[in-house]
Short mmCIF file of C-alpha atoms in Angstrom, two decimals:
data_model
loop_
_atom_site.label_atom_id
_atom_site.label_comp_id
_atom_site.label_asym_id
_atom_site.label_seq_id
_atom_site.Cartn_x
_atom_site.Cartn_y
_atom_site.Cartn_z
CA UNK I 1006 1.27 9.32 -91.09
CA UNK I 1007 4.98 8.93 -90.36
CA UNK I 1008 6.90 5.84 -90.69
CA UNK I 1009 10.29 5.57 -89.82
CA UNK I 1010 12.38 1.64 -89.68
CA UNK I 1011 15.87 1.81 -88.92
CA UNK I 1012 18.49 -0.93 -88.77
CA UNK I 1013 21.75 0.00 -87.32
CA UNK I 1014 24.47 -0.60 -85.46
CA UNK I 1015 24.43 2.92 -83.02
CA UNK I 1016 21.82 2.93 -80.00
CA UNK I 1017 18.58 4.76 -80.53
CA UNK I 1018 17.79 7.79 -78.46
CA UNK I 1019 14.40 7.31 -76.96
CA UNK I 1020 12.97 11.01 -76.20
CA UNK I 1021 13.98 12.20 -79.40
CA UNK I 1022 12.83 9.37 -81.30
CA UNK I 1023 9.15 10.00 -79.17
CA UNK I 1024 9.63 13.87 -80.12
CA UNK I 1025 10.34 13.34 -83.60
CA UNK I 1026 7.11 10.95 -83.94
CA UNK I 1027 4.65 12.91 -82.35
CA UNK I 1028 5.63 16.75 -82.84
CA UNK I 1029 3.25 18.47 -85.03
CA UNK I 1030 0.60 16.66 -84.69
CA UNK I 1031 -2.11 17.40 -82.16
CA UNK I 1032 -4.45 14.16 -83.00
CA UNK I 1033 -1.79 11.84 -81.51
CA UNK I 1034 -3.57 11.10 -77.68
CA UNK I 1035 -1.01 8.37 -77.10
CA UNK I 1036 2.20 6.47 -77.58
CA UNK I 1037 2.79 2.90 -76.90
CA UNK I 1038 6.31 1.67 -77.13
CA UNK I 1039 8.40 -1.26 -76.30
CA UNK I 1040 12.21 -1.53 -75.81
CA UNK I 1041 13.83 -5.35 -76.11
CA UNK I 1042 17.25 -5.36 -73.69
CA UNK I 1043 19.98 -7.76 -73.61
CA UNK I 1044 19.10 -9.75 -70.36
CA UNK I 1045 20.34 -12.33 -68.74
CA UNK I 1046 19.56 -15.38 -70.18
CA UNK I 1047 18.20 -17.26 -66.09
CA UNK I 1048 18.18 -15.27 -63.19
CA UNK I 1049 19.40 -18.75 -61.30
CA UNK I 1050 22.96 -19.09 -60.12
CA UNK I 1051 25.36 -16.92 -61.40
CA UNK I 1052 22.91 -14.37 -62.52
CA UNK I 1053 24.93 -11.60 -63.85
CA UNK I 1054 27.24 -13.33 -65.96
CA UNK I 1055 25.33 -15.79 -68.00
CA UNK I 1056 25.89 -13.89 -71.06
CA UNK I 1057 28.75 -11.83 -72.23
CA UNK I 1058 27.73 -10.21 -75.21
CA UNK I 1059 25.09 -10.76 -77.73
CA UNK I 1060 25.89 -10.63 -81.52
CA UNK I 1061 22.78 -9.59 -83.96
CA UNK I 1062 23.16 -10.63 -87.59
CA UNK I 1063 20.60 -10.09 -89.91
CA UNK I 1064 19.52 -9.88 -93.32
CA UNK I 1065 20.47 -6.60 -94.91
CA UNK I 1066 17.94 -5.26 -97.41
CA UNK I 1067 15.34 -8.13 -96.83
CA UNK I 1068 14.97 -6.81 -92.92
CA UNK I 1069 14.05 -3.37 -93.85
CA UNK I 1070 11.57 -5.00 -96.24
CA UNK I 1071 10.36 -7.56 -93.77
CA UNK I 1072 10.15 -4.11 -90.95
CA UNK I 1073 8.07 -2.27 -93.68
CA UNK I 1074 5.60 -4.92 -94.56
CA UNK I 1075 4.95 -5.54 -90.37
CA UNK I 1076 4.02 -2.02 -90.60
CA UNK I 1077 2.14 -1.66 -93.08
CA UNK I 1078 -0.10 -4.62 -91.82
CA UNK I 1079 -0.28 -2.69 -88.88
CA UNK I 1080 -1.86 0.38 -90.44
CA UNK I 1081 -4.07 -1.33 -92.04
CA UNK I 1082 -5.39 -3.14 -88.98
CA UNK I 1083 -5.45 0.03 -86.50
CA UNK I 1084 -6.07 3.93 -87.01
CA UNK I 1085 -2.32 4.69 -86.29
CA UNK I 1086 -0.73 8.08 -86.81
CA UNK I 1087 2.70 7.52 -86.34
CA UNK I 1088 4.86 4.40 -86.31
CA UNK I 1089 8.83 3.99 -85.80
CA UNK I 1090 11.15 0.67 -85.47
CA UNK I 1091 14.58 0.59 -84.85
CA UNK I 1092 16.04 -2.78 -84.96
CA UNK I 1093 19.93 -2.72 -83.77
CA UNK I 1094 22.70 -5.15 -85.09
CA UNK I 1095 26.57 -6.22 -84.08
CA UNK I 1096 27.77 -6.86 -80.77
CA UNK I 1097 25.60 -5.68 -77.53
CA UNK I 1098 26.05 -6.05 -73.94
CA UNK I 1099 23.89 -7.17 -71.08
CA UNK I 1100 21.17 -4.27 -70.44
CA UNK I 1101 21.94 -3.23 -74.18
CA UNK I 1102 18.29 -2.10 -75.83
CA UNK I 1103 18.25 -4.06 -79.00
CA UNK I 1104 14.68 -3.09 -80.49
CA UNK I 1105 12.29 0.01 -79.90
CA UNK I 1106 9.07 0.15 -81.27
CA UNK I 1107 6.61 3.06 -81.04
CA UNK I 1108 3.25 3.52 -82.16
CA UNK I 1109 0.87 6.50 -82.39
CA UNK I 1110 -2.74 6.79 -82.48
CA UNK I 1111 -5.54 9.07 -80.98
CA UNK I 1112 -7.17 5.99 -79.06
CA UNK I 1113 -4.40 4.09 -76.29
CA UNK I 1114 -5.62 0.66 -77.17
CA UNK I 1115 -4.67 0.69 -81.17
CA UNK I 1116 -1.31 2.10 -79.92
CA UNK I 1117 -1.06 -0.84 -77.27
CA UNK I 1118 -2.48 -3.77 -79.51
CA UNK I 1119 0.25 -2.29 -83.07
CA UNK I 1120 2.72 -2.30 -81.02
CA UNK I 1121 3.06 -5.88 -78.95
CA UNK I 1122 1.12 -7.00 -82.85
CA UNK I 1123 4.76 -5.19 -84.64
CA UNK I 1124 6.44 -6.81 -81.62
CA UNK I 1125 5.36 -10.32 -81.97
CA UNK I 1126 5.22 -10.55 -85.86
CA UNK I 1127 8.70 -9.04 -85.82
CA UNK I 1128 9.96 -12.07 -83.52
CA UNK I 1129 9.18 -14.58 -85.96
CA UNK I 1130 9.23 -12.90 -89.41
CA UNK I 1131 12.47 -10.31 -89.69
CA UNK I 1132 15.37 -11.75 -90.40
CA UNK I 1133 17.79 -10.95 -87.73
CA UNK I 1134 19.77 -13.81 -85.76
CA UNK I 1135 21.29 -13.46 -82.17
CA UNK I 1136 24.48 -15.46 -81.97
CA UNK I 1137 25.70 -15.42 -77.31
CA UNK I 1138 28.75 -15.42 -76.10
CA UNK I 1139 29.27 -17.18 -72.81
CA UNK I 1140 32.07 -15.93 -70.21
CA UNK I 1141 33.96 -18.96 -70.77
CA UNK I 1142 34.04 -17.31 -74.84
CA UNK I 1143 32.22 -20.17 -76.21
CA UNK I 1144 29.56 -19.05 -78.39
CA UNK I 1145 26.26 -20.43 -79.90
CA UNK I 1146 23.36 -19.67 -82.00
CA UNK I 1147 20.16 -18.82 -79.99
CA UNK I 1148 17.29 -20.64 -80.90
CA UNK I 1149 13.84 -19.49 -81.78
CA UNK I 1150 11.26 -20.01 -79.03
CA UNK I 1151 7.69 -21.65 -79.67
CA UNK I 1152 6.05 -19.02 -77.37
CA UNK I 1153 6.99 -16.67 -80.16
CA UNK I 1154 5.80 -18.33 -82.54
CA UNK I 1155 2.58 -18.61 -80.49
CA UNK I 1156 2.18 -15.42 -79.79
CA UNK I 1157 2.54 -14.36 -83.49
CA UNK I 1158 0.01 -16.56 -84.34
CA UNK I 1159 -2.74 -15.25 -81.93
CA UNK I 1160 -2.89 -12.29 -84.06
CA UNK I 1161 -4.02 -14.63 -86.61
CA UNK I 1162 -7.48 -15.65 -84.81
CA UNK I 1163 -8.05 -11.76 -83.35
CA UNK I 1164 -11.12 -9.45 -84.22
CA UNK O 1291 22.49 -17.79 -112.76
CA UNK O 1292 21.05 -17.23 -109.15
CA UNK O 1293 22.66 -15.65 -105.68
CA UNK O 1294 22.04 -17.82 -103.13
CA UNK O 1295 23.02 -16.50 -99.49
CA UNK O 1296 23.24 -18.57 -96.61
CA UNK O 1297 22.69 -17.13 -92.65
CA UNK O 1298 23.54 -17.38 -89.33
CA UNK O 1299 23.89 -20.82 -88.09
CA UNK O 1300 23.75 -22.05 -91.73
CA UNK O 1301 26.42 -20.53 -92.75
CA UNK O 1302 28.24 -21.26 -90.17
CA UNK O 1303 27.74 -24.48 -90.84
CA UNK O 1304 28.19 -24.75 -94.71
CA UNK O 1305 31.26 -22.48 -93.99
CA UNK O 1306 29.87 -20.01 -96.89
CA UNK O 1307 27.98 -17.22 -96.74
CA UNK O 1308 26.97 -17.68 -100.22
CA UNK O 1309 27.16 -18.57 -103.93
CA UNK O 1310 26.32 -17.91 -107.81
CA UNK O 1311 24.32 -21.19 -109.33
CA UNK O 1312 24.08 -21.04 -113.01
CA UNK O 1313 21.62 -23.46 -113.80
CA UNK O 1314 18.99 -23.36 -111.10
CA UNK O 1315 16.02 -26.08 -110.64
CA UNK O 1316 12.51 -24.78 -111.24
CA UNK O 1317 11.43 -24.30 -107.91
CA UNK O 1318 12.75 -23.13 -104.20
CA UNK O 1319 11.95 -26.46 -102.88
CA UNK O 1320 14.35 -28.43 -105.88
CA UNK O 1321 17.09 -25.72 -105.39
CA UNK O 1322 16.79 -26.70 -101.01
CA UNK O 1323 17.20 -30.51 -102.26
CA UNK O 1324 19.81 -30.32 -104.84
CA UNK O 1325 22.27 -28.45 -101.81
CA UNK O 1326 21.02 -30.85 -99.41
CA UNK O 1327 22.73 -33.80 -101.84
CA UNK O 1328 25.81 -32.49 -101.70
CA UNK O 1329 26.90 -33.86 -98.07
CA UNK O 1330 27.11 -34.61 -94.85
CA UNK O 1331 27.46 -30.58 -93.98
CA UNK O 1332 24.81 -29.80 -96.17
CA UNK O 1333 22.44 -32.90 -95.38
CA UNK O 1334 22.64 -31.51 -91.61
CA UNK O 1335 22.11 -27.79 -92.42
CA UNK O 1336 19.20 -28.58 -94.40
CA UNK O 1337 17.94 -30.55 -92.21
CA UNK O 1338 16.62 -28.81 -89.90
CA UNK O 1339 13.69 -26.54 -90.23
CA UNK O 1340 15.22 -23.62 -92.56
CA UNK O 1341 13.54 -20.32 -93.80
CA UNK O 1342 13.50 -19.46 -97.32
CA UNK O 1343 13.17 -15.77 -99.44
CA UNK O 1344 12.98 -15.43 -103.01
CA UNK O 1345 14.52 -11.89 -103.69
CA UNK O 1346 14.15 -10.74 -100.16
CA UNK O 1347 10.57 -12.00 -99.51
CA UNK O 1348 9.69 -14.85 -97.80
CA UNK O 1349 8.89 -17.83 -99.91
CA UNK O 1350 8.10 -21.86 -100.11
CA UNK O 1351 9.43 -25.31 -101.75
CA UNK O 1352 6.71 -24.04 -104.49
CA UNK O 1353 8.32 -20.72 -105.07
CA UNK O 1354 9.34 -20.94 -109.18
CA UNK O 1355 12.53 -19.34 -109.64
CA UNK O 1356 14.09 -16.83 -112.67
CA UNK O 1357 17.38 -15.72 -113.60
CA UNK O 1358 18.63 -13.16 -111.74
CA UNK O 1359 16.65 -14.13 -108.65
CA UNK O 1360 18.39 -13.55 -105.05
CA UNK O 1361 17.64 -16.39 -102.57
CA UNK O 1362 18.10 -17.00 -98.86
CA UNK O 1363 18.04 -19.73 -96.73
CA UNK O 1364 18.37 -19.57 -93.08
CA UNK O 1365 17.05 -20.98 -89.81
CA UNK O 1366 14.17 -19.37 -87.97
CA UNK O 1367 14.79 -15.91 -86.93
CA UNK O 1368 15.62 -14.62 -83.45
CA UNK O 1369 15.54 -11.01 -83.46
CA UNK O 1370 13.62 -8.71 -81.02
CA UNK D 1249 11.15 -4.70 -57.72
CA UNK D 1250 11.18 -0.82 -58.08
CA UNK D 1251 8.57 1.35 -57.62
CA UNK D 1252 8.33 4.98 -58.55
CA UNK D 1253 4.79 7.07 -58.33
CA UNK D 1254 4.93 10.88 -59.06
CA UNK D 1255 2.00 13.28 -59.27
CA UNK D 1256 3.76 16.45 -60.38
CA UNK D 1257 3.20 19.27 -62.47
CA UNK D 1258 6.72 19.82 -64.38
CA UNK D 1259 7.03 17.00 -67.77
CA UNK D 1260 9.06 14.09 -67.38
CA UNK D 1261 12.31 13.13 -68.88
CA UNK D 1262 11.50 9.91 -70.93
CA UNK D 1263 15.00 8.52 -71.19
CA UNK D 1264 16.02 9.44 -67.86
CA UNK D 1265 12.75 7.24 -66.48
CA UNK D 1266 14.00 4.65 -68.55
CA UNK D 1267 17.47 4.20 -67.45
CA UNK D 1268 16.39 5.03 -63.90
CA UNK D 1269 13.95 1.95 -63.90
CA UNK D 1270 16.46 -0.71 -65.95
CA UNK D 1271 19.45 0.47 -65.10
CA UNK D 1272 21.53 -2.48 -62.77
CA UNK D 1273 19.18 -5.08 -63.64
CA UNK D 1274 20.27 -7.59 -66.30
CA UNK D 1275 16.97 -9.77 -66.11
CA UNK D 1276 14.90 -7.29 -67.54
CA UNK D 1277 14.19 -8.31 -70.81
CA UNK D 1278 11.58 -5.37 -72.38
CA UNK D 1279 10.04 -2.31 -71.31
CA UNK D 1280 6.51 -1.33 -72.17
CA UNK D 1281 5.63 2.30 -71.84
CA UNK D 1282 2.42 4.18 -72.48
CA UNK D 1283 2.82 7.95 -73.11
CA UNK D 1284 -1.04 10.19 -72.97
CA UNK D 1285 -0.35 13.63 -74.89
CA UNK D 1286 -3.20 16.48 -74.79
CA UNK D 1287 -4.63 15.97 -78.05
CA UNK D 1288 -7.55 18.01 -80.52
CA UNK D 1289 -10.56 16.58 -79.30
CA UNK D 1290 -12.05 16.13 -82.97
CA UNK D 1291 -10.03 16.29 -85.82
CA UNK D 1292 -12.81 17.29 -88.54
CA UNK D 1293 -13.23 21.02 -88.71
CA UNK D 1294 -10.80 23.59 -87.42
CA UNK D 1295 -8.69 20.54 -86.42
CA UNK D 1296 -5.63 22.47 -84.56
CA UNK D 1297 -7.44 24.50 -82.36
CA UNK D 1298 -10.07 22.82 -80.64
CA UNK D 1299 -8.69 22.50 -76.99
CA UNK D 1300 -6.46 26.04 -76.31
CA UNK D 1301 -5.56 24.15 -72.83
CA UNK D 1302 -6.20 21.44 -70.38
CA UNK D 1303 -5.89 21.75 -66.56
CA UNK D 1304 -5.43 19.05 -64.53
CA UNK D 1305 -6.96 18.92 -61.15
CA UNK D 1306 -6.51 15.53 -58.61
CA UNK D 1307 -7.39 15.25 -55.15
CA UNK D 1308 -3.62 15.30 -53.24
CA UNK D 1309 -2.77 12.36 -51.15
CA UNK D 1310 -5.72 10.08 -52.77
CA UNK D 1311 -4.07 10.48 -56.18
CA UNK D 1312 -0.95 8.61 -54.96
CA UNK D 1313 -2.67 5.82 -53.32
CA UNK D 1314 -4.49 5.12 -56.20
CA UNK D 1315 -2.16 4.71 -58.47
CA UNK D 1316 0.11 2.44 -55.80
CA UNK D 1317 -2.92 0.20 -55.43
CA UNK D 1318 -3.19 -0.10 -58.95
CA UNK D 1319 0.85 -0.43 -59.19
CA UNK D 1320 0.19 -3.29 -56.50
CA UNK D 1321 -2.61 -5.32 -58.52
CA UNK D 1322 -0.32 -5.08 -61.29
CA UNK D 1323 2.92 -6.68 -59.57
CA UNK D 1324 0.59 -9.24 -58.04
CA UNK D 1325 -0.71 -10.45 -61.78
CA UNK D 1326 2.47 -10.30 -63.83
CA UNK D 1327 6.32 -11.13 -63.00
CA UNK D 1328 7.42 -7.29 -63.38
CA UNK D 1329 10.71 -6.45 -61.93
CA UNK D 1330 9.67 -2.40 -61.91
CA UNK D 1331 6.85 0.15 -62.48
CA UNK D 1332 6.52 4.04 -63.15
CA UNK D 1333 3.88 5.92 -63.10
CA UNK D 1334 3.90 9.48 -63.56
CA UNK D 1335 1.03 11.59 -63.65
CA UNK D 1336 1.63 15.30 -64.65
CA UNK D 1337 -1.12 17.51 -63.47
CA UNK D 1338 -1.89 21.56 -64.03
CA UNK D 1339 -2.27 23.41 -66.96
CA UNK D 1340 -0.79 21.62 -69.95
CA UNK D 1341 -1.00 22.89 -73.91
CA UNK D 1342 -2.05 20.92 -76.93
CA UNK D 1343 1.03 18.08 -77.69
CA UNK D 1344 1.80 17.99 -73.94
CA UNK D 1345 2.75 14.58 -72.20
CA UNK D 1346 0.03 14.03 -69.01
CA UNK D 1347 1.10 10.39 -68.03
CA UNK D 1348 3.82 8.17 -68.18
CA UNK D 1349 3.77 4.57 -67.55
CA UNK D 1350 6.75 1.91 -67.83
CA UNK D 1351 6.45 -1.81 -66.63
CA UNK D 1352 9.68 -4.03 -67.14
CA UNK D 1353 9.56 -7.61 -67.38
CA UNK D 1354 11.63 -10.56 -68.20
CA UNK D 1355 8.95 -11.46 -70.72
CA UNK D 1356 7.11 -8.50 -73.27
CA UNK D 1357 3.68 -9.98 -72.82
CA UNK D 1358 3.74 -9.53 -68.89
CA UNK D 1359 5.27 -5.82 -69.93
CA UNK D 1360 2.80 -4.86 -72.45
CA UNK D 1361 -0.34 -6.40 -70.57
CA UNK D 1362 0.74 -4.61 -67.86
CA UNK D 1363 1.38 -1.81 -68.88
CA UNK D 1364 -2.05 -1.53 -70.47
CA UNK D 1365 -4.23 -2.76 -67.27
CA UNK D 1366 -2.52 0.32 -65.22
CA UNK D 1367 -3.62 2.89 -68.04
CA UNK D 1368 -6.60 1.22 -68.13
CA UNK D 1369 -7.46 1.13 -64.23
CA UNK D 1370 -5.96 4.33 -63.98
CA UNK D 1371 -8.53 5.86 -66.27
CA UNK D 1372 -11.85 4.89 -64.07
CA UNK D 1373 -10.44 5.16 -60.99
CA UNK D 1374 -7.41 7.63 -60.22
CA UNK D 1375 -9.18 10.67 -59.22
CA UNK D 1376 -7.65 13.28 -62.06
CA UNK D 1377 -10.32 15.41 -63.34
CA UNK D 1378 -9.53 17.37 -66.91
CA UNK D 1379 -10.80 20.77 -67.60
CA UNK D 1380 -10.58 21.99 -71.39
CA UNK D 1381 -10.56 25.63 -72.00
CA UNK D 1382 -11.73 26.08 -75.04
CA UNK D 1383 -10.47 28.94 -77.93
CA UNK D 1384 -13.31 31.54 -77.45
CA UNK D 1385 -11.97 31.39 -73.35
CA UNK D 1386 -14.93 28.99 -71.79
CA UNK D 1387 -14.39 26.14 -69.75
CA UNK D 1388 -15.99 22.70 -69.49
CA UNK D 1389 -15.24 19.80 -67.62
CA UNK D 1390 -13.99 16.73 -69.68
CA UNK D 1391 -16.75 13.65 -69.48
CA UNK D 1392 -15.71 10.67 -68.37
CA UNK D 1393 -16.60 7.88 -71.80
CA UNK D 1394 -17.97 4.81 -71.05
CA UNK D 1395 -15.22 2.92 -73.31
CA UNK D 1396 -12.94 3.51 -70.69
CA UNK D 1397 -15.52 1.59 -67.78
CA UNK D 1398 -15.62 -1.04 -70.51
CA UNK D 1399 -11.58 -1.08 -71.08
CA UNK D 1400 -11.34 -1.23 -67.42
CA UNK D 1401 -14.07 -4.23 -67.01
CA UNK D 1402 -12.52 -6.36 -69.20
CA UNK D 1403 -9.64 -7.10 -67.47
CA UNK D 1404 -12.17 -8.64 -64.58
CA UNK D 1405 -12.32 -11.58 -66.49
CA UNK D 1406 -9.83 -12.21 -68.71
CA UNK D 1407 -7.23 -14.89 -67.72
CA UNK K 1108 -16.30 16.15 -36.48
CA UNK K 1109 -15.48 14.79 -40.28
CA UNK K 1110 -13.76 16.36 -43.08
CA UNK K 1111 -15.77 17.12 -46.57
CA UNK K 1112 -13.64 17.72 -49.51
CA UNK K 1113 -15.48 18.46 -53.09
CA UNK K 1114 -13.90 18.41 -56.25
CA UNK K 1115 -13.81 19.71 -60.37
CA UNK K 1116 -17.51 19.67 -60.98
CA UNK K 1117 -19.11 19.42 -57.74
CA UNK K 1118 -16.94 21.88 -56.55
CA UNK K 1119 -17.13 24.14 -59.10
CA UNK K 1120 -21.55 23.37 -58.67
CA UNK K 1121 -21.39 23.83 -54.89
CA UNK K 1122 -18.94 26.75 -55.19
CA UNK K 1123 -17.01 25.24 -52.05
CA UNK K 1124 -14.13 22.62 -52.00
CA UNK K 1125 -15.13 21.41 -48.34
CA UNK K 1126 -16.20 21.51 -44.84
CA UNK K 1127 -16.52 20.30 -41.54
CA UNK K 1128 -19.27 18.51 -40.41
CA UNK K 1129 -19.48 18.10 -36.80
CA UNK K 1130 -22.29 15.65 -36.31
CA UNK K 1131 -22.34 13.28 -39.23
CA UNK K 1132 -24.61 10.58 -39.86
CA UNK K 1133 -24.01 6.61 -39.48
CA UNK K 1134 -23.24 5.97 -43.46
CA UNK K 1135 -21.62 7.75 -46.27
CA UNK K 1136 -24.77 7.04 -48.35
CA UNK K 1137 -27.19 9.17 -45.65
CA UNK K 1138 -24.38 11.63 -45.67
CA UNK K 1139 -24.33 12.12 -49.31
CA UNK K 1140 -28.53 12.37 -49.01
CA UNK K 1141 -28.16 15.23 -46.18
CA UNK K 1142 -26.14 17.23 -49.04
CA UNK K 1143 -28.16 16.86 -51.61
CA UNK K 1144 -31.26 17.60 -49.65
CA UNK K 1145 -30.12 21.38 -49.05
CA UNK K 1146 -31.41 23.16 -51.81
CA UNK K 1147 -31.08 23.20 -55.78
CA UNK K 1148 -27.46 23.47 -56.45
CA UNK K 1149 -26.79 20.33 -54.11
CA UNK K 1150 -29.36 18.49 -55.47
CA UNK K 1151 -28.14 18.91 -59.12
CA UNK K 1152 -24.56 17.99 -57.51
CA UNK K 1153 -25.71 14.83 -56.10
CA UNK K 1154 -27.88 13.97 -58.81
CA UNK K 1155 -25.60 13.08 -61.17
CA UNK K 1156 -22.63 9.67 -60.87
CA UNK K 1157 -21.01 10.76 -57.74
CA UNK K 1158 -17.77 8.80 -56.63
CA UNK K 1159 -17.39 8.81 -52.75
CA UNK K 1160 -13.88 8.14 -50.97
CA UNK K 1161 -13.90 7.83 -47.06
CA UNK K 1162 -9.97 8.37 -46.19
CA UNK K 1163 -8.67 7.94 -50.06
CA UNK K 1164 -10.22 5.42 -50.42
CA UNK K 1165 -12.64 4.94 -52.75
CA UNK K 1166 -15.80 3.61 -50.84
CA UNK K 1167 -20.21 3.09 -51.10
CA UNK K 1168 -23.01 4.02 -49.89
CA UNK K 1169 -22.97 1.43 -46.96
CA UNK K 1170 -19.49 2.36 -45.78
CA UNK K 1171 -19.47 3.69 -42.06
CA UNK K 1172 -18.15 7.07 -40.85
CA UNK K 1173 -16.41 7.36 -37.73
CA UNK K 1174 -15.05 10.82 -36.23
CA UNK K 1175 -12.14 12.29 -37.73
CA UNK K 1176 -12.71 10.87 -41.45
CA UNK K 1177 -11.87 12.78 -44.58
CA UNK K 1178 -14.87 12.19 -47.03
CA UNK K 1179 -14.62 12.97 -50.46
CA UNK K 1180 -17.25 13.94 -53.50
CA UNK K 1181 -16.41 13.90 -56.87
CA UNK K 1182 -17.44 13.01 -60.48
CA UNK K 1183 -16.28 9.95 -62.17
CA UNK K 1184 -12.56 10.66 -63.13
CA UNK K 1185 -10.84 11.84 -66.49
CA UNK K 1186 -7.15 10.95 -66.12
CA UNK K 1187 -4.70 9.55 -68.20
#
């Protein structure tokens, strides 16, 4: 079982981060992933400037601990052979990836279901804060969304 | 003595990012209403709803705290 | 919306799928992915050496509308702004990627749930056919399980 | 005139990967009974699951052939 949870400042390379998760082991049959981007915050109007760049604070020392106990849960819930999550912080542009989570298993549904579980618990329990700045260089805190919250909670109520 | 940190908006808002308290209250939730007494700034950050961790795990009003402890408080988290 | 379908026998470059599907478009907000690796069919026992190889055979030109139908249910049941689907086929080795699938979104749930109904569909009804060849040199053709019908049902009735 | 194609299993069974059938029936389904009807291997072929496609698509029994199809045999699939 490999577990690897980063939190830095330098983008993550994807292919080598899939590489260094799977090679070696033949029991892996599949790798779910997701990768959070800076977007846009509404596609209405002006729809490539709404954002200029996103700030990530966090936590340091309690997010690697928050990271590690979301995984853990997640091994104990599914038969998982591999997981890694990279959480970046500091300044990002638009189309920036800010998160990458990967998970491993021999059975594509427990790598699905860890991953958007790792995904969703991560939203509303590791402590990292996006602060926007707008074009006109105002900036402002973003505030947490009750659909995450929601969809954190489902896992709750799940078989 | 206690390290409290303060994030994000929080800070921002309390215009710290932290402090040492020597004589702490007995619990998380006394600690949240003694900085809330201090003013206006302070009435407003707390005010809202705000996330607490007792050295670097999340906690509650009924956490107990010890010398030595490391606390946070911060508003609800936005990463991903 | 951009599509991109490939039945091919040389790997895919992970990274290079990714920036090719997000790159230019600032409302995508995540990026689901789904990688299938040849894996050991059984890990008890002589657990590195149960499958020497797998061939992949498909039937040419029904492959590729197959998947685009499926590609096509999918953008009709979730706000995706792009989908690829690669599909390697051929004789691959123990470790080696056979399919790649990406869905972007604004939102991760219409990503992930996505993603997973096209692996899912794809399963029962892309016509790819595996053939294992096993380490004394015989051959068998791979069954089809009936947890993939049932993974492929349930998405008949859910919401 | 219609096109048979046969794949992985049945192909491998039938030891062919298609044909040309110049006077097909009315239905896929009495088409797929005509093959299986000439001799042991067939009948083995056709007595398992067998998908059918009628121009890449995947089709049933009931579904009509008309000259100048491509039909295709083949186990349930194993992708992914």
């Amino acid at each position: 079982m490999k577990v690897r949870i980063s939190v830095q400042t330098a983008p993550f390379d994807l292919a080598e981060e899939m590489s260094r998760l799977t090679g070696g082991d033949v029991g892996i049959g599949g790798v779910a992933s997701f990768v959070g981007l800076v977007r846009a915050r509404n596609r209405v109007g002006e729809r490539e400037a709404e954002i200029s760049t996103l700030t990530l604070e966090h936590y340091p020392g309690m997010t690697e601990k928050a990271l590690g106990r979301i995984v853990d849960t997640a091994r104990e819930r599914w038969p998982l052979q591999g997981v890694t999550v990279i959480h970046r912080v500091g300044e990002l542009q638009l189309g920036d990836p800010i998160v990458l989570v990967l998970t491993a298993s021999a059975h594509r549904r427990a790598a699905f279901e860890s991953c958007e579980f790792i995904m969703d618990i991560l939203k509303t329990e590791a402590p990292f804060w996006k602060k926007e700045r707008l074009p006109d260089g105002s900036e402002r805190w973003v505030d947490a969304r009750e659909s995450d919250g929601a969809a954190a909670a489902r896992w709750l109520t799940s078989p | 003595m206690i390290q409290v940190l303060y994030f994000a908006r929080l800070r921002d808002r309390l215009g710290t990012a932290g402090e040492e308290i020597a004589d702490p209250p007995a619990t998380l939730g006394e600690l949240a209403d003694s900085l809330a007494a201090r003013g206006d700034d302070w009435a407003e950050a707390f005010g809202g709803k705000v996330l607490m961790a007792v050295n670097q795990e999340m906690a509650d009003r009924g956490t107990p705290l010890s010398d030595g402890d490391e606390v946070g408080f911060f508003p609800p988290v936005t990463g991903g």
